[in-house]
Amino acid sequence: MTRRTGFLAPALALALIAAPPASGRAAADVVRARYAVSLVGIRIGDAAAVGALGPDKYRIDFTARLTGVAAMVADVKMALSSTGTMQPGVVSPATYATTSANAEETRTVRMAMQGGVVRAVSIVPPWTDLEGRAPVTEAHKRGVLDPTSAFIMPVPPGQPLVGPAACNRRIPVFDGFVRFDLTLSYAGTREAALPGYSGPVSVCAVRYAPIAGHKLQSRSARFMAQNRDIEVWLAPVERAHVVVPVRVALATLAGAAVIEAVEFQIDPGVSAGAR
């Protein structure tokens, strides 16, 4: 399996949404979403997320796969899960696990985290393509979020869920192998209408900055670092006071890609134990 499966992995990383308490029966906002993945206007994949935002805990469960003609070219599947704690304006991951598979192999990455610091990483089988990569130091593993927890986006207390406060932020991400930043900036407000949600969303411009672990001579890393055509729409989750993505559009080396919610539902006040 290659380190990156075309545009799919980084694009899906941008589309992940937030989720359920790791334990207990405290009331939680349960979020369910299904996404369509398209490239140059052709649907090539599906993704689904289910989760809940509790008063102080969260969990993420996410799956994605290529479909149709794309599946005949590359049978790629991904499953991701994260847990952690939440305080007003702060997300603190505890565990992260992802399994990616194609016709050739399956790889699992697991991380244990505490206070934004990566305490342990396990990659099975380990990556062997290490030559020519920007070295990852222990400093790169501090003050970070895992890729799924990165998109539980708390809005500062007292700030509106639609507008600049929803977008303006820098998100430091470490996936167990590569360290990068996502910087979001407010670009406007749109009205969204999709099954399960109708209302305003914040439109954010996104910039990607590779920090460590990437190939120094990588064409894709250079392209993404210079890419000014990345946009995400963020929908509000009122009680948890966070925003989550319902649409991601970006230019890729293979053409224009879009990941868009075809179903988005928020069930407020559901007991975590009832899932």
Coordinates of C-alpha atoms in Angstrom, one line a residue:
M1 CA 0.0 0.0 0.0
T2 CA 1.3 3.5 -0.8
R3 CA 1.7 6.1 1.9
R4 CA -1.1 8.1 0.4
T5 CA -4.0 6.8 -1.8
G6 CA -4.2 9.6 -4.2
F7 CA -6.3 12.5 -3.0
L8 CA -8.6 10.3 -0.9
A9 CA -6.7 10.2 2.4
P10 CA -6.0 13.9 2.9
A11 CA -9.4 14.8 1.6
L12 CA -11.1 12.5 4.0
A13 CA -9.0 13.8 6.8
L14 CA -10.6 17.2 6.1
A15 CA -14.1 15.7 6.2
L16 CA -14.1 13.9 9.5
I17 CA -16.7 14.9 12.0
A18 CA -17.2 14.7 15.7
A19 CA -18.6 12.1 18.0
P20 CA -19.5 10.0 21.0
P21 CA -18.6 9.9 24.6
A22 CA -16.2 7.1 25.4
S23 CA -18.2 5.9 28.4
G24 CA -21.0 6.7 30.8
R25 CA -24.6 7.6 30.1
A26 CA -24.5 11.3 30.1
A27 CA -26.7 13.0 27.5
A28 CA -24.9 13.6 24.2
D29 CA -25.6 15.2 20.9
V30 CA -25.4 12.2 18.5
V31 CA -24.2 13.2 15.0
R32 CA -24.8 10.9 12.0
A33 CA -23.6 11.7 8.5
R34 CA -23.1 10.1 5.2
Y35 CA -20.8 11.7 2.5
A36 CA -20.4 11.3 -1.2
V37 CA -16.8 11.5 -2.5
S38 CA -16.4 12.7 -6.1
L39 CA -13.4 13.5 -8.4
V40 CA -13.9 15.7 -11.5
G41 CA -17.6 15.3 -11.0
I42 CA -17.6 11.5 -10.9
R43 CA -18.6 9.8 -7.7
I44 CA -15.8 7.5 -6.6
G45 CA -16.4 6.8 -2.9
D46 CA -18.6 6.9 0.2
A47 CA -18.0 7.8 3.8
A48 CA -20.0 7.6 7.0
A49 CA -19.6 8.9 10.5
V50 CA -21.5 8.4 13.7
G51 CA -20.8 9.8 17.0
A52 CA -21.9 12.0 19.9
L53 CA -20.6 15.0 21.8
G54 CA -21.1 14.6 25.5
P55 CA -20.6 17.2 28.2
D56 CA -17.0 16.2 28.7
K57 CA -16.2 13.2 26.4
Y58 CA -16.3 12.3 22.8
R59 CA -15.7 9.4 20.5
I60 CA -15.4 9.2 16.7
D61 CA -16.2 6.3 14.4
F62 CA -15.7 6.8 10.7
T63 CA -15.5 4.6 7.6
A64 CA -14.7 5.3 4.0
R65 CA -14.3 3.3 0.8
L66 CA -13.8 3.7 -2.9
T67 CA -16.7 2.6 -5.0
G68 CA -17.7 2.0 -8.7
V69 CA -14.9 2.4 -11.3
A70 CA -12.5 3.7 -8.6
A71 CA -12.9 0.5 -6.6
M72 CA -11.9 -1.6 -9.7
V73 CA -8.7 0.4 -10.0
A74 CA -7.9 0.5 -6.2
D75 CA -9.9 -1.3 -3.6
V76 CA -9.2 1.1 -0.7
K77 CA -11.1 1.0 2.6
M78 CA -10.4 3.0 5.8
A79 CA -11.8 2.9 9.3
L80 CA -10.9 5.4 12.0
S81 CA -11.8 5.8 15.7
S82 CA -10.9 8.4 18.3
T83 CA -11.8 9.1 21.9
G84 CA -11.0 11.9 24.3
T85 CA -12.3 14.6 26.6
M86 CA -13.8 18.0 26.0
Q87 CA -13.8 21.3 27.9
P88 CA -15.2 24.6 26.7
G89 CA -13.0 25.6 23.7
V90 CA -10.6 22.6 24.2
V91 CA -10.4 19.1 22.8
S92 CA -8.0 16.6 24.3
P93 CA -7.5 13.3 22.5
A94 CA -6.9 10.1 24.5
T95 CA -6.8 7.3 21.8
Y96 CA -6.7 7.1 18.0
A97 CA -6.8 4.1 15.8
T98 CA -7.0 3.7 12.0
T99 CA -6.9 0.7 9.7
S100 CA -6.4 1.2 6.0
A101 CA -6.5 -1.6 3.5
N102 CA -6.2 -2.3 -0.2
A103 CA -5.8 -5.4 -2.3
E104 CA -2.1 -5.7 -1.3
E105 CA -2.0 -5.1 2.5
T106 CA -3.7 -3.9 5.6
R107 CA -2.0 -1.4 8.0
T108 CA -3.1 -0.4 11.5
V109 CA -2.0 2.7 13.3
R110 CA -2.7 3.3 17.0
M111 CA -1.8 6.2 19.2
A112 CA -2.1 7.0 22.9
M113 CA -2.3 10.6 23.8
Q114 CA -2.6 12.8 26.9
G115 CA -2.8 16.6 27.2
G116 CA -2.0 17.0 23.5
V117 CA 1.1 14.9 23.8
V118 CA 1.6 11.6 22.0
R119 CA 2.6 9.0 24.5
A120 CA 2.9 6.0 22.3
V121 CA 2.6 5.0 18.6
S122 CA 2.2 1.6 17.1
I123 CA 2.2 1.1 13.3
V124 CA 1.8 -2.5 12.0
P125 CA 3.3 -3.3 9.6
P126 CA 5.8 -0.4 10.0
W127 CA 6.4 2.1 7.2
T128 CA 9.7 1.3 5.4
D129 CA 9.7 4.2 3.0
L130 CA 11.7 6.5 5.3
E131 CA 14.4 7.8 3.1
G132 CA 14.2 11.5 2.1
R133 CA 11.6 12.4 4.7
A134 CA 11.6 15.4 7.0
P135 CA 12.5 13.9 10.4
V136 CA 9.8 13.8 13.1
T137 CA 11.1 14.9 16.5
E138 CA 9.5 14.5 20.0
A139 CA 8.7 18.2 19.8
H140 CA 6.5 17.5 16.8
K141 CA 4.4 15.2 19.0
R142 CA 3.4 17.8 21.5
G143 CA 0.4 20.1 21.3
V144 CA -1.2 18.1 18.5
L145 CA -4.5 16.5 17.6
D146 CA -5.1 13.2 15.8
P147 CA -6.7 13.5 12.3
T148 CA -10.2 12.7 13.5
S149 CA -10.2 14.6 16.8
A150 CA -8.8 17.6 14.7
F151 CA -12.3 18.3 13.4
I152 CA -14.1 18.5 16.6
M153 CA -14.0 22.3 16.3
P154 CA -15.0 24.1 19.5
V155 CA -16.1 27.7 19.2
P156 CA -15.0 30.0 22.0
P157 CA -17.7 30.5 24.7
G158 CA -19.9 33.5 24.0
Q159 CA -19.0 33.5 20.2
P160 CA -21.6 32.7 17.5
L161 CA -21.4 29.3 15.9
V162 CA -21.8 30.9 12.4
G163 CA -19.2 33.5 11.4
P164 CA -15.5 34.2 11.8
A165 CA -15.1 32.4 15.2
A166 CA -16.2 29.2 13.6
C167 CA -13.4 29.3 11.1
N168 CA -10.4 31.2 12.3
R169 CA -8.0 28.7 13.8
R170 CA -4.8 26.7 13.3
I171 CA -5.1 22.9 13.7
P172 CA -1.8 21.0 14.4
V173 CA -2.3 17.4 13.3
F174 CA -0.1 14.2 13.8
D175 CA -1.3 11.0 12.2
G176 CA 1.3 8.7 13.8
F177 CA 3.7 9.3 10.8
V178 CA 3.2 12.8 9.4
R179 CA 2.9 16.1 11.2
F180 CA 1.1 19.0 9.4
D181 CA -0.9 22.1 10.1
L182 CA -4.3 23.1 8.8
T183 CA -5.1 26.8 8.9
L184 CA -8.7 27.9 8.5
S185 CA -9.9 31.5 7.8
Y186 CA -13.3 32.8 7.5
A187 CA -14.5 33.4 3.9
G188 CA -18.3 33.9 4.3
T189 CA -21.6 32.3 5.2
R190 CA -23.9 30.2 3.0
E191 CA -27.3 28.5 3.4
A192 CA -27.1 24.7 3.2
A193 CA -30.0 22.4 2.6
L194 CA -29.6 18.6 3.0
P195 CA -31.5 15.7 4.5
G196 CA -31.4 16.3 8.3
Y197 CA -30.1 19.9 8.3
S198 CA -31.2 23.2 6.7
G199 CA -29.6 26.4 7.8
P200 CA -26.5 28.6 7.7
V201 CA -23.0 27.3 7.5
S202 CA -19.6 29.0 7.8
V203 CA -17.4 28.9 4.7
C204 CA -13.7 28.6 5.5
A205 CA -10.6 28.8 3.3
V206 CA -8.1 26.2 4.3
R207 CA -4.3 26.1 3.9
Y208 CA -2.2 22.9 4.4
A209 CA 1.4 23.2 5.7
P210 CA 3.6 20.0 5.9
I211 CA 5.8 20.1 9.0
A212 CA 7.5 16.7 9.3
G213 CA 7.3 13.1 8.1
H214 CA 6.6 14.1 4.5
K215 CA 8.9 13.4 1.6
L216 CA 11.0 16.5 1.1
Q217 CA 10.9 16.1 -2.7
S218 CA 7.3 15.1 -2.8
R219 CA 5.3 16.6 -5.6
S220 CA 2.0 16.1 -3.8
A221 CA 3.3 17.7 -0.6
R222 CA 4.5 20.7 -2.6
F223 CA 1.2 20.9 -4.4
M224 CA -0.8 20.8 -1.3
A225 CA 1.4 23.4 0.5
Q226 CA 0.8 25.8 -2.4
N227 CA -2.9 24.9 -2.8
R228 CA -5.2 27.9 -2.4
D229 CA -8.2 25.9 -3.6
I230 CA -9.3 24.2 -0.4
E231 CA -12.6 25.1 1.2
V232 CA -14.7 23.6 4.0
W233 CA -18.3 24.3 5.1
L234 CA -18.9 24.0 8.8
A235 CA -22.4 23.4 10.3
P236 CA -23.2 24.3 14.0
V237 CA -24.0 21.8 16.7
E238 CA -25.7 24.1 19.2
R239 CA -25.5 22.5 22.6
A240 CA -22.0 21.2 22.3
H241 CA -21.0 24.6 20.9
V242 CA -18.9 23.2 18.1
V243 CA -19.0 23.1 14.3
V244 CA -18.5 20.1 12.0
P245 CA -17.8 19.8 8.3
V246 CA -20.6 19.1 5.8
R247 CA -18.7 19.9 2.6
V248 CA -15.0 19.9 1.6
A249 CA -13.8 21.0 -1.8
L250 CA -10.2 21.0 -2.9
A251 CA -8.0 20.9 -5.9
T252 CA -5.8 17.8 -6.2
L253 CA -3.2 16.6 -8.7
A254 CA -5.9 14.4 -10.2
G255 CA -8.5 17.2 -10.5
A256 CA -11.2 18.8 -8.4
A257 CA -12.4 16.7 -5.5
V258 CA -15.5 17.2 -3.4
I259 CA -16.7 15.4 -0.2
E260 CA -20.2 16.4 0.5
A261 CA -22.8 15.3 3.1
V262 CA -25.8 13.6 1.5
E263 CA -27.3 13.1 5.0
F264 CA -26.6 15.0 8.2
Q265 CA -28.6 14.5 11.4
I266 CA -28.1 15.8 14.9
D267 CA -30.0 14.0 17.7
P268 CA -29.8 16.2 20.8
G269 CA -29.8 14.9 24.3
V270 CA -29.4 11.2 23.5
S271 CA -28.0 9.0 26.3
A272 CA -24.5 7.7 25.3
G273 CA -25.4 4.3 26.5
A274 CA -28.3 4.1 24.2
R275 CA -26.3 3.9 21.0

